[in-house]
Amino acid sequence: MLKMTAYSVAFAVATLLVFAEPAFAQKSGDVRADIEKANQAFAAAFAKGDAAAIAAMYSADAQVFPPNSDAITGAAAIQKVWQGAMGMGVKSVKLQTTEVEAHGAMAHEVGNYTMLAADGKEIDRGKYLVIWKREGNAWKLHRDIWNTSTRTPAK
Amino acid sequence: MLKMTAYSVAFAVATLLVFAEPAFAQKSGDVRADIEKANQAFAAAFAKGDAAAIAAMYSADAQVFPPNSDAITGAAAIQKVWQGAMGMGVKSVKLQTTEVEAHGAMAHEVGNYTMLAADGKEIDRGKYLVIWKREGNAWKLHRDIWNTSTRTPAK
């Protein structure tokens, strides 16, 4: 009888742990490494002019918030955003992560970006905040917003 | 002996639950209501020209990422950002939440903002992404970035 109680309690441990444990858990340091790797893939795709590969790095229901534009939803529209940046003379992008904090299958990243022309001249630089979402085995950009750090003349 | 085992297992349950349970948990709907209430307080402080009250709504180690500026850290600098917006003729701010997702003591919010002049004329409108952090009994703005949705002429 007491032995059964011990088993029951052990079963309760297992049951409670299943419900208490988040659906997905990974150490923050590992998440940062994964996200930095994803950013390298983003930059590599950009340097190749492959906006479709960039769009594929976003989550199924991602939203992008570019400056001077309404919110952008959906892979086709997101691809167009980056195609547009390429069309405006941006030949490469540098992404420098300054912070990653993971919360289960979601994480937020703060970083700095630089957009460069073909001759290496800086077109724009600024900061960004991205919500990453774990989908399958990969971290995907889920919410993506940035703005320039350069001073533009007042309107 | 068996009884002791039962107690040991029960103790293990308690110990494991303490570690498995997030430090703070609240339903996403409740968090959204709290954040919308905080945004109302933000707008009310803004309408009163009280930049110090706005700065007090940010977390202890908050960062703000205004357009045309480097990242801003610390309560005094954050107060200056909003004082600056007031000085540029922004008399009121409208904040409209479109999404809140909570993860323990952190949450992210997506929304739209409008900045209005004294005569009610729109000075700017755009979207924002905020990471909120639970500090004590309150949700505080922890990472705050926005950009305009209006089209400005290319440089």
Short mmCIF file of C-alpha atoms in Angstrom, two decimals:
data_model
loop_
_atom_site.label_atom_id
_atom_site.label_comp_id
_atom_site.label_asym_id
_atom_site.label_seq_id
_atom_site.Cartn_x
_atom_site.Cartn_y
_atom_site.Cartn_z
CA MET A 1 0.00 0.00 0.00
CA LEU A 2 2.74 2.45 0.96
CA LYS A 3 4.75 1.23 -2.01
CA MET A 4 1.75 2.01 -4.22
CA THR A 5 1.64 5.50 -2.75
CA ALA A 6 5.28 5.98 -3.66
CA TYR A 7 4.50 4.90 -7.22
CA SER A 8 1.46 7.18 -7.36
CA VAL A 9 3.53 10.11 -6.22
CA ALA A 10 6.24 9.25 -8.75
CA PHE A 11 3.54 9.13 -11.45
CA ALA A 12 2.29 12.52 -10.26
CA VAL A 13 5.84 13.90 -10.63
CA ALA A 14 6.04 12.67 -14.19
CA THR A 15 2.57 13.99 -15.07
CA LEU A 16 3.15 17.39 -13.51
CA LEU A 17 6.54 17.75 -15.14
CA VAL A 18 5.04 17.06 -18.57
CA PHE A 19 2.58 19.92 -18.06
CA ALA A 20 5.01 22.27 -16.32
CA GLU A 21 7.76 21.87 -18.94
CA PRO A 22 7.45 24.30 -21.89
CA ALA A 23 6.74 22.64 -25.25
CA PHE A 24 10.25 23.54 -26.39
CA ALA A 25 13.21 24.54 -24.29
CA GLN A 26 16.75 25.44 -25.30
CA LYS A 27 19.50 27.31 -23.45
CA SER A 28 19.62 31.04 -24.24
CA GLY A 29 23.27 30.78 -25.32
CA ASP A 30 22.39 28.03 -27.80
CA VAL A 31 19.47 30.09 -29.12
CA ARG A 32 21.78 33.06 -29.65
CA ALA A 33 24.22 30.86 -31.59
CA ASP A 34 21.33 29.53 -33.73
CA ILE A 35 20.03 33.04 -34.39
CA GLU A 36 23.48 34.37 -35.28
CA LYS A 37 23.85 31.47 -37.71
CA ALA A 38 20.43 32.30 -39.21
CA ASN A 39 21.52 35.94 -39.58
CA GLN A 40 24.64 34.78 -41.44
CA ALA A 41 22.38 32.79 -43.80
CA PHE A 42 20.19 35.91 -44.19
CA ALA A 43 23.24 38.03 -45.12
CA ALA A 44 24.55 35.33 -47.49
CA ALA A 45 21.17 35.10 -49.27
CA PHE A 46 21.07 38.89 -49.51
CA ALA A 47 24.58 39.05 -51.03
CA LYS A 48 23.39 36.57 -53.67
CA GLY A 49 20.29 38.68 -54.37
CA ASP A 50 18.09 35.75 -53.32
CA ALA A 51 15.02 37.43 -51.81
CA ALA A 52 13.05 34.15 -51.98
CA ALA A 53 15.59 32.45 -49.70
CA ILE A 54 15.27 35.37 -47.27
CA ALA A 55 11.46 35.14 -47.31
CA ALA A 56 11.75 31.40 -46.52
CA MET A 57 13.54 32.31 -43.28
CA TYR A 58 10.35 33.90 -41.91
CA SER A 59 7.67 32.05 -39.94
CA ALA A 60 4.43 30.91 -41.59
CA ASP A 61 2.53 33.92 -40.18
CA ALA A 62 5.38 36.43 -40.05
CA GLN A 63 4.98 40.19 -40.12
CA VAL A 64 7.60 42.70 -41.25
CA PHE A 65 7.38 46.38 -40.34
CA PRO A 66 9.60 48.35 -42.75
CA PRO A 67 10.00 52.11 -42.33
CA ASN A 68 7.77 54.20 -44.65
CA SER A 69 5.39 51.29 -45.20
CA ASP A 70 2.39 49.66 -43.59
CA ALA A 71 2.89 46.26 -41.92
CA ILE A 72 3.75 43.48 -44.39
CA THR A 73 2.25 39.99 -44.02
CA GLY A 74 2.92 36.79 -45.97
CA ALA A 75 5.92 35.25 -47.72
CA ALA A 76 5.25 36.80 -51.17
CA ALA A 77 4.96 40.32 -49.75
CA ILE A 78 8.03 39.81 -47.52
CA GLN A 79 10.04 38.64 -50.52
CA LYS A 80 8.96 41.83 -52.33
CA VAL A 81 10.23 43.99 -49.43
CA TRP A 82 13.73 42.56 -49.71
CA GLN A 83 13.63 42.50 -53.52
CA GLY A 84 12.75 46.19 -53.23
CA ALA A 85 15.76 46.91 -51.01
CA MET A 86 18.00 45.11 -53.52
CA GLY A 87 16.43 47.15 -56.33
CA MET A 88 17.26 50.34 -54.44
CA GLY A 89 20.96 49.51 -54.57
CA VAL A 90 21.50 47.62 -51.30
CA LYS A 91 24.00 44.89 -52.20
CA SER A 92 24.78 43.51 -48.77
CA VAL A 93 23.54 43.61 -45.20
CA LYS A 94 25.52 43.22 -41.99
CA LEU A 95 23.64 42.06 -38.88
CA GLN A 96 25.22 42.35 -35.45
CA THR A 97 23.33 40.77 -32.56
CA THR A 98 23.55 42.64 -29.25
CA GLU A 99 20.98 40.66 -27.22
CA VAL A 100 19.03 37.42 -27.38
CA GLU A 101 16.57 36.23 -24.76
CA ALA A 102 14.69 32.99 -25.29
CA HIS A 103 11.33 32.08 -23.73
CA GLY A 104 10.46 28.53 -24.77
CA ALA A 105 9.70 28.47 -28.50
CA MET A 106 9.96 32.27 -28.80
CA ALA A 107 12.94 34.58 -28.49
CA HIS A 108 13.65 38.26 -28.96
CA GLU A 109 16.79 39.64 -30.55
CA VAL A 110 18.15 43.18 -30.53
CA GLY A 111 20.86 44.12 -33.00
CA ASN A 112 22.43 46.65 -35.32
CA TYR A 113 22.31 46.51 -39.11
CA THR A 114 24.32 48.12 -41.88
CA MET A 115 23.18 48.20 -45.51
CA LEU A 116 25.95 48.58 -48.06
CA ALA A 117 26.10 49.48 -51.75
CA ALA A 118 28.10 47.50 -54.32
CA ASP A 119 31.13 49.75 -53.73
CA GLY A 120 30.91 49.08 -49.97
CA LYS A 121 29.52 52.55 -49.25
CA GLU A 122 27.08 52.66 -46.31
CA ILE A 123 23.52 53.25 -47.53
CA ASP A 124 21.92 52.99 -44.10
CA ARG A 125 22.63 51.83 -40.58
CA GLY A 126 20.31 51.35 -37.65
CA LYS A 127 18.93 48.98 -35.05
CA TYR A 128 16.36 46.22 -35.13
CA LEU A 129 14.16 44.13 -32.85
CA VAL A 130 13.12 40.67 -34.03
CA ILE A 131 10.78 38.14 -32.42
CA TRP A 132 12.00 34.69 -33.47
CA LYS A 133 9.72 31.66 -33.42
CA ARG A 134 10.78 28.02 -33.31
CA GLU A 135 9.16 26.15 -36.21
CA GLY A 136 10.19 22.50 -36.61
CA ASN A 137 13.97 22.45 -36.16
CA ALA A 138 14.60 26.06 -37.08
CA TRP A 139 14.29 29.53 -35.58
CA LYS A 140 12.28 31.73 -37.96
CA LEU A 141 11.88 35.51 -38.05
CA HIS A 142 8.35 36.12 -36.78
CA ARG A 143 8.09 39.87 -36.13
CA ASP A 144 10.75 42.11 -37.68
CA ILE A 145 11.11 45.88 -37.22
CA TRP A 146 14.01 48.29 -37.66
CA ASN A 147 14.77 51.96 -38.06
CA THR A 148 17.68 54.12 -39.10
CA SER A 149 20.20 55.58 -36.64
CA THR A 150 21.24 58.27 -39.15
CA ARG A 151 19.89 61.77 -38.75
CA THR A 152 17.67 62.80 -41.64
CA PRO A 153 16.57 66.42 -42.06
CA ALA A 154 13.18 67.23 -40.50
CA LYS A 155 10.27 67.41 -42.96
CA MET B 1 11.11 2.95 5.02
CA LEU B 2 8.53 2.84 2.26
CA LYS B 3 6.71 5.69 3.90
CA MET B 4 9.95 7.68 3.88
CA THR B 5 10.30 6.92 0.19
CA ALA B 6 6.83 8.33 -0.38
CA TYR B 7 7.83 11.49 1.49
CA SER B 8 11.09 11.70 -0.45
CA VAL B 9 9.23 11.44 -3.73
CA ALA B 10 6.70 14.03 -2.58
CA PHE B 11 9.61 16.31 -1.66
CA ALA B 12 11.06 15.71 -5.13
CA VAL B 13 7.74 16.74 -6.69
CA ALA B 14 7.75 19.98 -4.76
CA THR B 15 11.40 20.69 -5.57
CA LEU B 16 11.03 19.92 -9.25
CA LEU B 17 7.87 21.99 -9.56
CA VAL B 18 9.60 24.98 -8.04
CA PHE B 19 12.27 24.77 -10.74
CA ALA B 20 9.97 23.81 -13.62
CA GLU B 21 7.38 26.52 -12.94
CA PRO B 22 8.17 29.88 -14.53
CA ALA B 23 8.92 32.62 -11.99
CA PHE B 24 5.78 34.44 -13.07
CA ALA B 25 2.81 33.23 -15.08
CA GLN B 26 -0.31 35.10 -16.18
CA LYS B 27 -2.86 34.40 -18.92
CA SER B 28 -2.12 36.13 -22.25
CA GLY B 29 -5.53 37.82 -22.24
CA ASP B 30 -4.88 39.29 -18.78
CA VAL B 31 -1.45 40.48 -19.89
CA ARG B 32 -2.99 42.20 -22.91
CA ALA B 33 -5.50 43.97 -20.65
CA ASP B 34 -2.65 45.07 -18.33
CA ILE B 35 -0.57 46.32 -21.26
CA GLU B 36 -3.49 48.21 -22.80
CA LYS B 37 -4.07 49.83 -19.41
CA ALA B 38 -0.36 50.77 -19.23
CA ASN B 39 -0.63 52.27 -22.72
CA GLN B 40 -3.57 54.39 -21.58
CA ALA B 41 -1.43 55.63 -18.68
CA PHE B 42 1.39 56.35 -21.17
CA ALA B 43 -0.97 58.38 -23.37
CA ALA B 44 -2.44 60.20 -20.34
CA ALA B 45 1.06 61.14 -19.09
CA PHE B 46 1.97 62.31 -22.59
CA ALA B 47 -1.14 64.50 -22.87
CA LYS B 48 -0.09 66.12 -19.56
CA GLY B 49 3.44 66.69 -20.88
CA ASP B 50 4.81 64.51 -18.07
CA ALA B 51 7.89 62.87 -19.61
CA ALA B 52 9.13 61.80 -16.15
CA ALA B 53 5.97 59.73 -15.60
CA ILE B 54 6.51 58.11 -19.00
CA ALA B 55 10.17 57.30 -18.18
CA ALA B 56 8.98 55.67 -14.92
CA MET B 57 6.93 53.20 -16.99
CA TYR B 58 10.13 51.65 -18.39
CA SER B 59 12.04 48.76 -16.80
CA ALA B 60 15.19 49.36 -14.74
CA ASP B 61 17.43 48.40 -17.70
CA ALA B 62 15.17 49.50 -20.54
CA GLN B 63 16.33 50.44 -24.02
CA VAL B 64 14.50 52.69 -26.47
CA PHE B 65 15.32 52.74 -30.18
CA PRO B 66 13.97 55.97 -31.68
CA PRO B 67 14.29 56.61 -35.42
CA ASN B 68 17.24 58.88 -36.38
CA SER B 69 19.02 58.16 -33.09
CA ASP B 70 21.32 55.61 -31.55
CA ALA B 71 19.90 53.25 -28.92
CA ILE B 72 18.87 55.06 -25.71
CA THR B 73 19.54 53.52 -22.28
CA GLY B 74 18.55 54.70 -18.80
CA ALA B 75 15.59 56.56 -17.31
CA ALA B 76 17.09 60.08 -17.68
CA ALA B 77 17.88 59.57 -21.38
CA ILE B 78 14.47 57.97 -22.01
CA GLN B 79 12.74 60.92 -20.36
CA LYS B 80 14.73 63.22 -22.67
CA VAL B 81 13.49 61.29 -25.74
CA TRP B 82 9.85 61.92 -24.86
CA GLN B 83 10.54 65.47 -23.69
CA GLY B 84 12.10 65.98 -27.11
CA ALA B 85 9.00 64.67 -28.91
CA MET B 86 6.85 67.04 -26.83
CA GLY B 87 9.23 69.89 -27.69
CA MET B 88 8.78 69.09 -31.38
CA GLY B 89 5.05 69.76 -31.14
CA VAL B 90 3.65 66.31 -30.39
CA LYS B 91 0.81 66.98 -27.93
CA SER B 92 -0.78 63.54 -27.74
CA VAL B 93 -0.11 59.95 -28.68
CA LYS B 94 -2.59 57.21 -29.54
CA LEU B 95 -1.50 53.60 -29.05
CA GLN B 96 -3.51 50.76 -30.55
CA THR B 97 -2.44 47.23 -29.60
CA THR B 98 -2.78 44.63 -32.36
CA GLU B 99 -1.01 41.68 -30.67
CA VAL B 100 0.21 40.60 -27.25
CA GLU B 101 1.95 37.32 -26.52
CA ALA B 102 3.18 36.61 -23.00
CA HIS B 103 5.99 34.22 -22.08
CA GLY B 104 6.28 34.10 -18.29
CA ALA B 105 7.55 37.46 -17.03
CA MET B 106 8.14 38.77 -20.56
CA ALA B 107 5.68 39.67 -23.32
CA HIS B 108 5.82 41.21 -26.75
CA GLU B 109 3.33 43.70 -28.09
CA VAL B 110 2.74 44.86 -31.65
CA GLY B 111 0.71 47.99 -32.25
CA ASN B 112 0.07 51.15 -34.21
CA TYR B 113 0.74 54.67 -32.98
CA THR B 114 -0.42 58.11 -34.00
CA MET B 115 1.25 61.33 -32.86
CA LEU B 116 -0.96 64.42 -32.92
CA ALA B 117 -0.35 68.16 -32.73
CA ALA B 118 -2.30 70.51 -30.41
CA ASP B 119 -4.84 71.13 -33.20
CA GLY B 120 -5.33 67.36 -33.62
CA LYS B 121 -3.40 67.27 -36.90
CA GLU B 122 -1.49 64.02 -37.45
CA ILE B 123 2.26 64.59 -37.11
CA ASP B 124 3.24 60.96 -37.60
CA ARG B 125 1.75 57.49 -37.63
CA GLY B 126 3.44 54.10 -37.67
CA LYS B 127 3.89 50.77 -35.95
CA TYR B 128 5.82 49.62 -32.92
CA LEU B 129 7.15 46.48 -31.27
CA VAL B 130 7.62 46.50 -27.49
CA ILE B 131 9.11 43.86 -25.20
CA TRP B 132 7.39 44.21 -21.83
CA LYS B 133 8.95 42.92 -18.62
CA ARG B 134 7.17 42.12 -15.39
CA GLU B 135 8.79 44.04 -12.52
CA GLY B 136 7.12 43.72 -9.14
CA ASN B 137 3.38 44.04 -9.77
CA ALA B 138 3.66 45.95 -13.04
CA TRP B 139 4.45 45.38 -16.69
CA LYS B 140 7.21 47.76 -17.78
CA LEU B 141 8.39 48.72 -21.27
CA HIS B 142 11.74 46.96 -21.67
CA ARG B 143 12.65 47.23 -25.37
CA ASP B 144 10.77 49.82 -27.44
CA ILE B 145 11.13 50.42 -31.18
CA TRP B 146 8.89 52.05 -33.79
CA ASN B 147 8.99 53.52 -37.25
CA THR B 148 6.78 55.64 -39.44
CA SER B 149 4.28 54.22 -41.92
CA THR B 150 4.20 57.47 -43.89
CA ARG B 151 6.15 57.72 -47.11
CA THR B 152 8.95 60.25 -46.90
CA PRO B 153 10.74 61.38 -50.04
CA ALA B 154 13.97 59.45 -50.78
CA LYS B 155 17.16 61.21 -49.72
#
